Tab-separated table of C-alpha atoms in Angstrom:
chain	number	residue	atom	x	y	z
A	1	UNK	CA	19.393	14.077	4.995
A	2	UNK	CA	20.535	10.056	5.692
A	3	UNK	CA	17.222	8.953	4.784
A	4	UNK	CA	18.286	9.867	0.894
A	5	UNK	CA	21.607	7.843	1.315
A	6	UNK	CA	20.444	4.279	1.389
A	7	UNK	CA	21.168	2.210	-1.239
A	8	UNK	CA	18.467	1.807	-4.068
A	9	UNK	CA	18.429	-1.167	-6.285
A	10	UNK	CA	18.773	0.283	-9.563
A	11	UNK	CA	16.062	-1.763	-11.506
A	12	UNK	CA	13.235	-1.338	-8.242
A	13	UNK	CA	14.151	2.413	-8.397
A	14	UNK	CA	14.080	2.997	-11.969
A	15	UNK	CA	10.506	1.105	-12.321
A	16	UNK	CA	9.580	3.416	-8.865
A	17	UNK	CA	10.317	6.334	-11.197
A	18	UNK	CA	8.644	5.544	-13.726
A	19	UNK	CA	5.686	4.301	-12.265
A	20	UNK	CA	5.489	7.604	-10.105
A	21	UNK	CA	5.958	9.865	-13.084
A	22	UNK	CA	2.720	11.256	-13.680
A	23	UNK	CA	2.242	11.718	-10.035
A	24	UNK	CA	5.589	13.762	-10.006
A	25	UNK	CA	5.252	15.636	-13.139
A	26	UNK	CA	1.350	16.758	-11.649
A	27	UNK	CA	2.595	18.112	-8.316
A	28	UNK	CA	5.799	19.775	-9.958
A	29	UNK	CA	3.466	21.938	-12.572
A	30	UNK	CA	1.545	23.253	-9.447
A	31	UNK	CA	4.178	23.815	-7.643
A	32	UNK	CA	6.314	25.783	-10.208
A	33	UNK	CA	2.815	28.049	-10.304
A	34	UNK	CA	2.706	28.756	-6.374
A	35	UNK	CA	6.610	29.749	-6.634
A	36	UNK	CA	5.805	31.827	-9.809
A	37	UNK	CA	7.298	35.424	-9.066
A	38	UNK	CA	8.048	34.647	-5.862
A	39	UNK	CA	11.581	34.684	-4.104
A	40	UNK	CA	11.109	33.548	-0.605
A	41	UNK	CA	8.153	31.158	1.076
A	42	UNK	CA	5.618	33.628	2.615
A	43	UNK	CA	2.050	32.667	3.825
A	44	UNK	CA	0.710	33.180	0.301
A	45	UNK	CA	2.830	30.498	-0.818
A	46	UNK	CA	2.422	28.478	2.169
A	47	UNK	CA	-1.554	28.956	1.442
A	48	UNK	CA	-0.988	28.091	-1.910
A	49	UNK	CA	1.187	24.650	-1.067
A	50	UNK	CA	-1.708	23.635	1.014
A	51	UNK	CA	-4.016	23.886	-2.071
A	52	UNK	CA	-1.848	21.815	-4.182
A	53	UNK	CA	-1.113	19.087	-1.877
A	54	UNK	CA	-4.547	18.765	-1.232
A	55	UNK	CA	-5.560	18.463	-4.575
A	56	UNK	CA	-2.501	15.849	-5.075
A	57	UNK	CA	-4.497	13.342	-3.000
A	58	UNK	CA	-2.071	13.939	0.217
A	59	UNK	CA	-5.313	14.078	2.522
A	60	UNK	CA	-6.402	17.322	4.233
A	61	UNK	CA	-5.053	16.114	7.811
A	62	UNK	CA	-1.757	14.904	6.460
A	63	UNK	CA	-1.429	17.977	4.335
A	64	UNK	CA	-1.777	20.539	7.777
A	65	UNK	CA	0.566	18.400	9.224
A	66	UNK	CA	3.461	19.009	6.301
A	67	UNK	CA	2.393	22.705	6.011
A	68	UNK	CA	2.885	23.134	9.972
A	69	UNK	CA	6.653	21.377	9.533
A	70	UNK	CA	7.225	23.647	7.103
A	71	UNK	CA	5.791	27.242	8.824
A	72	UNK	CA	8.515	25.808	11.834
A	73	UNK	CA	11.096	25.716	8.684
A	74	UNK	CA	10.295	29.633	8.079
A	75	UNK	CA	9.848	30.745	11.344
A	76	UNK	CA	13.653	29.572	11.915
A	77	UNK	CA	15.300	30.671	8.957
A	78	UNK	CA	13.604	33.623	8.128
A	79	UNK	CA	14.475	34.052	4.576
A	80	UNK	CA	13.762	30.900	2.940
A	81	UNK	CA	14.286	30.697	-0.609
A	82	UNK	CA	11.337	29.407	-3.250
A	83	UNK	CA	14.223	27.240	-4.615
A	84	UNK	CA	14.412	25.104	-1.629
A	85	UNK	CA	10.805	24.062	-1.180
A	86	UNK	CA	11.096	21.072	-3.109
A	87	UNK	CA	13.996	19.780	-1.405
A	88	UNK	CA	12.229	20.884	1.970
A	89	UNK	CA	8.940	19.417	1.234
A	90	UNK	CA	10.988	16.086	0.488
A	91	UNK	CA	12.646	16.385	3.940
A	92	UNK	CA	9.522	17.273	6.233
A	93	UNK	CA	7.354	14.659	4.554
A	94	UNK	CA	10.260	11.770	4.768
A	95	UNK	CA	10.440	12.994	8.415
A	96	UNK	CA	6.545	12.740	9.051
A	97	UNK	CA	6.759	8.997	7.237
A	98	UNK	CA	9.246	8.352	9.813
A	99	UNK	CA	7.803	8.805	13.056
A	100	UNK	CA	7.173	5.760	12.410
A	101	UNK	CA	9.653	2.832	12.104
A	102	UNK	CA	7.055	1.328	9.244
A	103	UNK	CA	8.019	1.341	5.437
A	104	UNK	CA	11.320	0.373	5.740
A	105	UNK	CA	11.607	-2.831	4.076
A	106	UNK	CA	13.577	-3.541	1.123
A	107	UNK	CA	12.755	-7.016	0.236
A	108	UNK	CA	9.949	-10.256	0.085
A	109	UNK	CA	10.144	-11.276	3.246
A	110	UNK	CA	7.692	-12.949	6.010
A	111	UNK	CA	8.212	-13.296	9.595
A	112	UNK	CA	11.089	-15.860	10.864
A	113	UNK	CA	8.473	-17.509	13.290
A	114	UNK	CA	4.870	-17.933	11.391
A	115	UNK	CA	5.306	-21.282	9.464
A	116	UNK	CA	2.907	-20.893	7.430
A	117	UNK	CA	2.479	-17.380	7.539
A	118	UNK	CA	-0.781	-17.150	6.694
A	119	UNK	CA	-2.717	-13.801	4.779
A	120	UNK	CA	-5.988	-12.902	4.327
A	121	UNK	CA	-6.718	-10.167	1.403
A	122	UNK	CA	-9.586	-7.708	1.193
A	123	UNK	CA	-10.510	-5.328	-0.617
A	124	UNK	CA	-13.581	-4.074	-2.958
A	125	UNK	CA	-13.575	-5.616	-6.714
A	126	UNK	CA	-12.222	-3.369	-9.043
A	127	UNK	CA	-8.724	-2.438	-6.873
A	128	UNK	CA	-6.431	-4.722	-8.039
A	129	UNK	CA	-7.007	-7.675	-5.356
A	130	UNK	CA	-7.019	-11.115	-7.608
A	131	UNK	CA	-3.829	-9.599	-9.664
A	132	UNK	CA	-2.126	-8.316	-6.358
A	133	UNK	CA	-2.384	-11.961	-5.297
A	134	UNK	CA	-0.818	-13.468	-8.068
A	135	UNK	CA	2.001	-10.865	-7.943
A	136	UNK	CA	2.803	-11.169	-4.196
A	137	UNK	CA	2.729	-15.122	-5.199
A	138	UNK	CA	5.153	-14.686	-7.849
A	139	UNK	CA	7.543	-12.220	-5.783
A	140	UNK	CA	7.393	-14.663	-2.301
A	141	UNK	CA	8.103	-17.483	-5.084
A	142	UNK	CA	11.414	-15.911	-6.450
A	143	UNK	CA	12.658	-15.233	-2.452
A	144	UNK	CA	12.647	-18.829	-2.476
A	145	UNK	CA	9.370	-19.039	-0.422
A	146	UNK	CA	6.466	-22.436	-1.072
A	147	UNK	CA	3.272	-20.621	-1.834
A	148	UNK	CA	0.267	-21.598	-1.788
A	149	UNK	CA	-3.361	-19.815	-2.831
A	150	UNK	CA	-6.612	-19.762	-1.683
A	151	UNK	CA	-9.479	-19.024	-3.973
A	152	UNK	CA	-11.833	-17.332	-1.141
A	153	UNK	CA	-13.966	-15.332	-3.284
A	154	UNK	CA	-16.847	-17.677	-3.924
A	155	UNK	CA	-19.490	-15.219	-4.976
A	156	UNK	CA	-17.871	-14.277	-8.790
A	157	UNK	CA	-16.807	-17.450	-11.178
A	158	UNK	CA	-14.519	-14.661	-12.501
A	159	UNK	CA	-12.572	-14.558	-9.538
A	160	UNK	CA	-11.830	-18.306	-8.920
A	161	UNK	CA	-11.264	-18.612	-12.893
A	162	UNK	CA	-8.479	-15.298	-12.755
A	163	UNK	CA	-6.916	-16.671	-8.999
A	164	UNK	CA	-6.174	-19.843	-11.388
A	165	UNK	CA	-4.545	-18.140	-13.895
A	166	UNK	CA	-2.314	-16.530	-11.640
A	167	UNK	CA	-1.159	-19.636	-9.773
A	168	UNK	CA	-1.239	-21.265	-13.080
A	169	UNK	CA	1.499	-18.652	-14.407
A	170	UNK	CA	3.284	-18.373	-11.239
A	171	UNK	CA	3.057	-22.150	-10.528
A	172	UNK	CA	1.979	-22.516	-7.157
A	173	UNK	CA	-0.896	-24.547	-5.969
A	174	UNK	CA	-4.655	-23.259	-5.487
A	175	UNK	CA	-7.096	-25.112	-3.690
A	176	UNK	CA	-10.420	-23.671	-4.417
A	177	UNK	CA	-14.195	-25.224	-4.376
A	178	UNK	CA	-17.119	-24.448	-6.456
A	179	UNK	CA	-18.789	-20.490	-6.897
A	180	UNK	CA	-21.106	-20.155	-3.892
A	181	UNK	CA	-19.720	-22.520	-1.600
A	182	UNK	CA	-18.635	-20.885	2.073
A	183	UNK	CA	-15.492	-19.148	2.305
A	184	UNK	CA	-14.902	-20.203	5.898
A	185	UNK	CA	-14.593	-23.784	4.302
A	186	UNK	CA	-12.468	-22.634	1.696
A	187	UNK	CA	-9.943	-21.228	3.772
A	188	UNK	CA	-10.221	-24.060	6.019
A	189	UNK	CA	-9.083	-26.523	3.301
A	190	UNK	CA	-6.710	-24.260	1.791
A	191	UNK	CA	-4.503	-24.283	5.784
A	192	UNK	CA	-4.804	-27.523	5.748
A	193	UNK	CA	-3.193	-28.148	2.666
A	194	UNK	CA	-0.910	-25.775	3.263
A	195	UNK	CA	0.733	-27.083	6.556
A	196	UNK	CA	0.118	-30.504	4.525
A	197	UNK	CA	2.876	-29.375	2.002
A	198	UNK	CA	4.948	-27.473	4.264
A	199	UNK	CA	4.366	-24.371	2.588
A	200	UNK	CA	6.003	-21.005	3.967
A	201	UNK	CA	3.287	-19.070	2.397
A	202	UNK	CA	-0.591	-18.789	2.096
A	203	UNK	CA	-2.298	-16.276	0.762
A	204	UNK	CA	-6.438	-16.620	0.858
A	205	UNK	CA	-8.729	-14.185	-1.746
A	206	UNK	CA	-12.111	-12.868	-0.151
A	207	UNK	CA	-14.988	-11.695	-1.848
A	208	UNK	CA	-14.568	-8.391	-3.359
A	209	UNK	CA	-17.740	-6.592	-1.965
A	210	UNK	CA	-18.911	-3.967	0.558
A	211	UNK	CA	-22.191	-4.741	0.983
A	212	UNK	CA	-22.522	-3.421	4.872
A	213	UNK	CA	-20.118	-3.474	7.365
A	214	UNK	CA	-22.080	-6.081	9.594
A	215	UNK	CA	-22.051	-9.145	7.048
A	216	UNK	CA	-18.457	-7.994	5.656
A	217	UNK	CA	-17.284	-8.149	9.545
A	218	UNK	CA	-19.719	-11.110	10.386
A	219	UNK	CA	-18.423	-13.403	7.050
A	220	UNK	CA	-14.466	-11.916	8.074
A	221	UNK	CA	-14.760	-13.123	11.636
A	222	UNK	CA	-16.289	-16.461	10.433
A	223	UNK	CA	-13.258	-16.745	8.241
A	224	UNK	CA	-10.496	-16.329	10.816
A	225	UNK	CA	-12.393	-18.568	13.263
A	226	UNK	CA	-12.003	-21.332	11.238
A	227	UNK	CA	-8.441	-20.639	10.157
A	228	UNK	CA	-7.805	-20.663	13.703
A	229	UNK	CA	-8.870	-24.382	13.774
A	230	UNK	CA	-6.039	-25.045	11.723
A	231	UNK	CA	-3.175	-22.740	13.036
A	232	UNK	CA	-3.981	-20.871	16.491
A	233	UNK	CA	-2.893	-17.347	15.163
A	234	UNK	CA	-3.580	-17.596	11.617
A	235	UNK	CA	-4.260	-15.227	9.869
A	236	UNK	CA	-0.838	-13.416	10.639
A	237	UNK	CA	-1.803	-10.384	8.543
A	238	UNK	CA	-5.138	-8.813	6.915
A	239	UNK	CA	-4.205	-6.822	3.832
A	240	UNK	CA	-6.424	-4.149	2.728
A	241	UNK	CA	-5.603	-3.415	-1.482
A	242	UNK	CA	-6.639	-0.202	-2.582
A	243	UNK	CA	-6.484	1.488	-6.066
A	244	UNK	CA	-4.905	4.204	-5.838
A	245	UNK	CA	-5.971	5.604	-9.001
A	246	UNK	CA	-9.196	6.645	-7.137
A	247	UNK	CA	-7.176	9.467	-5.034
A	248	UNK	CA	-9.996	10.227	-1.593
A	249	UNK	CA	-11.972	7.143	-3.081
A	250	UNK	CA	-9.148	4.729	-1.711
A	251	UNK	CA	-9.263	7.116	1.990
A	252	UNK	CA	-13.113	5.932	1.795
A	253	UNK	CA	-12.889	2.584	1.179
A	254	UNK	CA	-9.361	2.489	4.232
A	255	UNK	CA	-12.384	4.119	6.376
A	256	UNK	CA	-14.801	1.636	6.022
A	257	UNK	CA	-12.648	-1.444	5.739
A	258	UNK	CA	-11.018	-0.811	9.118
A	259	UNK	CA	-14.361	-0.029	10.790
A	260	UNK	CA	-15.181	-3.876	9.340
A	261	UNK	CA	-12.428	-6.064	10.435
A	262	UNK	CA	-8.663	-5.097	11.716
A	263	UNK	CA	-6.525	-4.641	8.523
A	264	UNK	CA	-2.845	-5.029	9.859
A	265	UNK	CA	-1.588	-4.301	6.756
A	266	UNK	CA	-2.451	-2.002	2.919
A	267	UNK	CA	-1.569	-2.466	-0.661
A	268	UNK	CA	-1.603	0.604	-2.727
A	269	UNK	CA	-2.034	-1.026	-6.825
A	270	UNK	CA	-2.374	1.283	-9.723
A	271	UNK	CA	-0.212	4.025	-9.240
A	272	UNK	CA	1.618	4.136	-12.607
A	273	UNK	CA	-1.862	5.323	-14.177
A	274	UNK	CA	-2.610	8.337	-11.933
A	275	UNK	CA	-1.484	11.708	-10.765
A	276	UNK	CA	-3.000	10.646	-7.579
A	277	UNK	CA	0.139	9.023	-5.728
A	278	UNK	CA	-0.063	11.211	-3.275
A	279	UNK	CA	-2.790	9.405	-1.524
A	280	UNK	CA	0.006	6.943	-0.244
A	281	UNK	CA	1.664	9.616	2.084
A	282	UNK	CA	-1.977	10.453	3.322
A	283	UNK	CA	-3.079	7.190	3.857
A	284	UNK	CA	0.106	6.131	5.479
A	285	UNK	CA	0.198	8.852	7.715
A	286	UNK	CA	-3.576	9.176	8.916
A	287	UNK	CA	-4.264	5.105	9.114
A	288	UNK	CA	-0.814	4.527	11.145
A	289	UNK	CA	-1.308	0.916	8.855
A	290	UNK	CA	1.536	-0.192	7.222
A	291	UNK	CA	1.924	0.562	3.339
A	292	UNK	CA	3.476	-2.747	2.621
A	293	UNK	CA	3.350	-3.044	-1.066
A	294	UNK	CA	2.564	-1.166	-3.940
A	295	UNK	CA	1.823	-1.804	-7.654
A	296	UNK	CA	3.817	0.448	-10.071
A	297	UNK	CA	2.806	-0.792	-13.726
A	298	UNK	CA	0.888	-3.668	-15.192
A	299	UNK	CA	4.487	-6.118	-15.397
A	300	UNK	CA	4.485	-9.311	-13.217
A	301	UNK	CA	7.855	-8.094	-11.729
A	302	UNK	CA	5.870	-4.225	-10.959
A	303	UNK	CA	4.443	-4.798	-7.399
A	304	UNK	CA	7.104	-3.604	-5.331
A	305	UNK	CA	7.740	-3.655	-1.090
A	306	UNK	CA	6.721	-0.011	-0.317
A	307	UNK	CA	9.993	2.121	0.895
A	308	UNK	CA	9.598	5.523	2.551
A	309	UNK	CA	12.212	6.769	1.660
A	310	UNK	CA	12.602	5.425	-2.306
A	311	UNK	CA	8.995	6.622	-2.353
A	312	UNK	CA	9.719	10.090	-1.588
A	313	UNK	CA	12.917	9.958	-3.473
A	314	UNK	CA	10.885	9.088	-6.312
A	315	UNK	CA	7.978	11.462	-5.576
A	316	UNK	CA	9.967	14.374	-5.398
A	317	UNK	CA	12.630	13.689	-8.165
């Protein structure tokens, strides 16, 4: 199909690969155990499909939706052969990622029009959040893009101290206050300085904790009213970061984050570690929010722009 004949840079791809390898290898053992002895896909194999993307993470929703592409598959062409599936299942979940004209990026980029475009990041501690930041930083920097960092997360020491490191290493500028003082004022300062310096970027840490979704949605609100004070539509994008390593952990964490505050946009971290990447098709597919960047090894160069289509490629290779 066309969506396989785009262009891949060769160095993105080949770190896609081998950041998706475990996940591949995983869900290419159970499948060569549905297909055992079998010649064509019948219902047993179709029930058996459904058990093994299931227990790849894919979500139970998503995974009824690829199993009911792929019963239209058999109904047409009534002898379908076990040594298609893979190269079906590649197809039908490509085409359910693209009902949707989301994930198609390529490259670093940030809207023509938002100057600075400003983004908030949340997510639980423990996902990836502070080092997401400092990679994003690092991958707007080499686009040619002025960065600047906001050290939001007031309620850990640890997570001003690491923010610093990261601008530090990149070498952007961080404006950040003392542990315990409000966020609200943090981000405050941090636009200010920003539209101070001209900067194209900003991106603001929050604190790292899901305490209830009232305060969480009370303190996020409080944040972006403020920001507002400083540029009328800031911020231009919420990012949610998730660990994918967690598999229906991460789907838990989407749930509640979304019920807190509108997340515009997700981060997917971790994936070279886990046999769980299949919770990026789910979680694109049920929470209709952009996958806009995921982390694919531990390397300051690994957090790449999430692609459908290399993402499947690399899936299913």
């Amino acid at each position: 199909m066309s969506f396989f004949k785009k262009l891949f840079s060769s160095d993105k791809k080949e770190n896609l690969d081998k950041g998706l390898e475990k996940s591949s290898t995983s869900f290419f053992s159970k499948l060569t155990k549905v297909v055992a002895g079998k010649s064509k896909v019948d219902d047993d194999v179709l029930d058996n499909l459904e058990e093994v993307l299931v227990s790849s993470d894919v979500g139970v929703d998503t995974t009824l939706k690829i199993i009911k592409r792929i019963e239209a598959r058999v109904a047409e062409d009534k002898y379908l052969g076990t040594d298609e599936l893979n190269k079906i299942l590649r197809e039908e979940i490509a085409g359910l990622l693209s009902e949707t004209n989301r994930g198609e990026a390529t490259e670093f980029d940030i809207p023509a029009n938002k100057k600075p475009y400003v983004m908030m990041v949340v997510g639980v501690n423990g996902v990836g959040k502070t080092t997401t930041i400092g990679k994003l930083a690092n991958q707007f920097k080499k686009a040619g893009f002025k960065v600047v960092l906001g050290a939001g997360d007031t309620f850990r020491a640890a997570a001003i101290d690491q923010l610093q490191i990261w601008a530090d290493r990149v070498g952007v500028p961080i404006v950040k206050q003392q542990m315990g003082s409000d966020p609200a004022s943090v981000a405050f300062d941090t636009l200010q300085s920003a539209v101070a310096q001209n900067a194209d970027v900003v991106i603001i840490d929050t604190a790292g904790r899901l305490h209830n979704k009232v305060g969480l949605m009370n303190e996020l609100t409080k944040i972006k009213r403020v920001m507002e004070k400083v540029i009328p539509d800031a911020p231009h994008d919420v990012m949610l970061v998730l660990d994918g390593s967690t598999g229906q952990n991460a789907f838990e964490q989407a749930k509640q984050f979304t019920a807190a505050t509108e997340v515009t946009c997700l981060a997917v971290t971790k994936l070279d570690g886990t046999a769980k990447g299949g919770v990026v098709i789910g979680i694109s597919d049920q929470f209709q929010i952009p996958v806009k960047y995921i982390g694919v090894g531990e390397g300051i160069d690994d957090l790449q722009v999430f692609n459908k289509y290399e993402f499947v490629d690399s899936f299913f290779k």
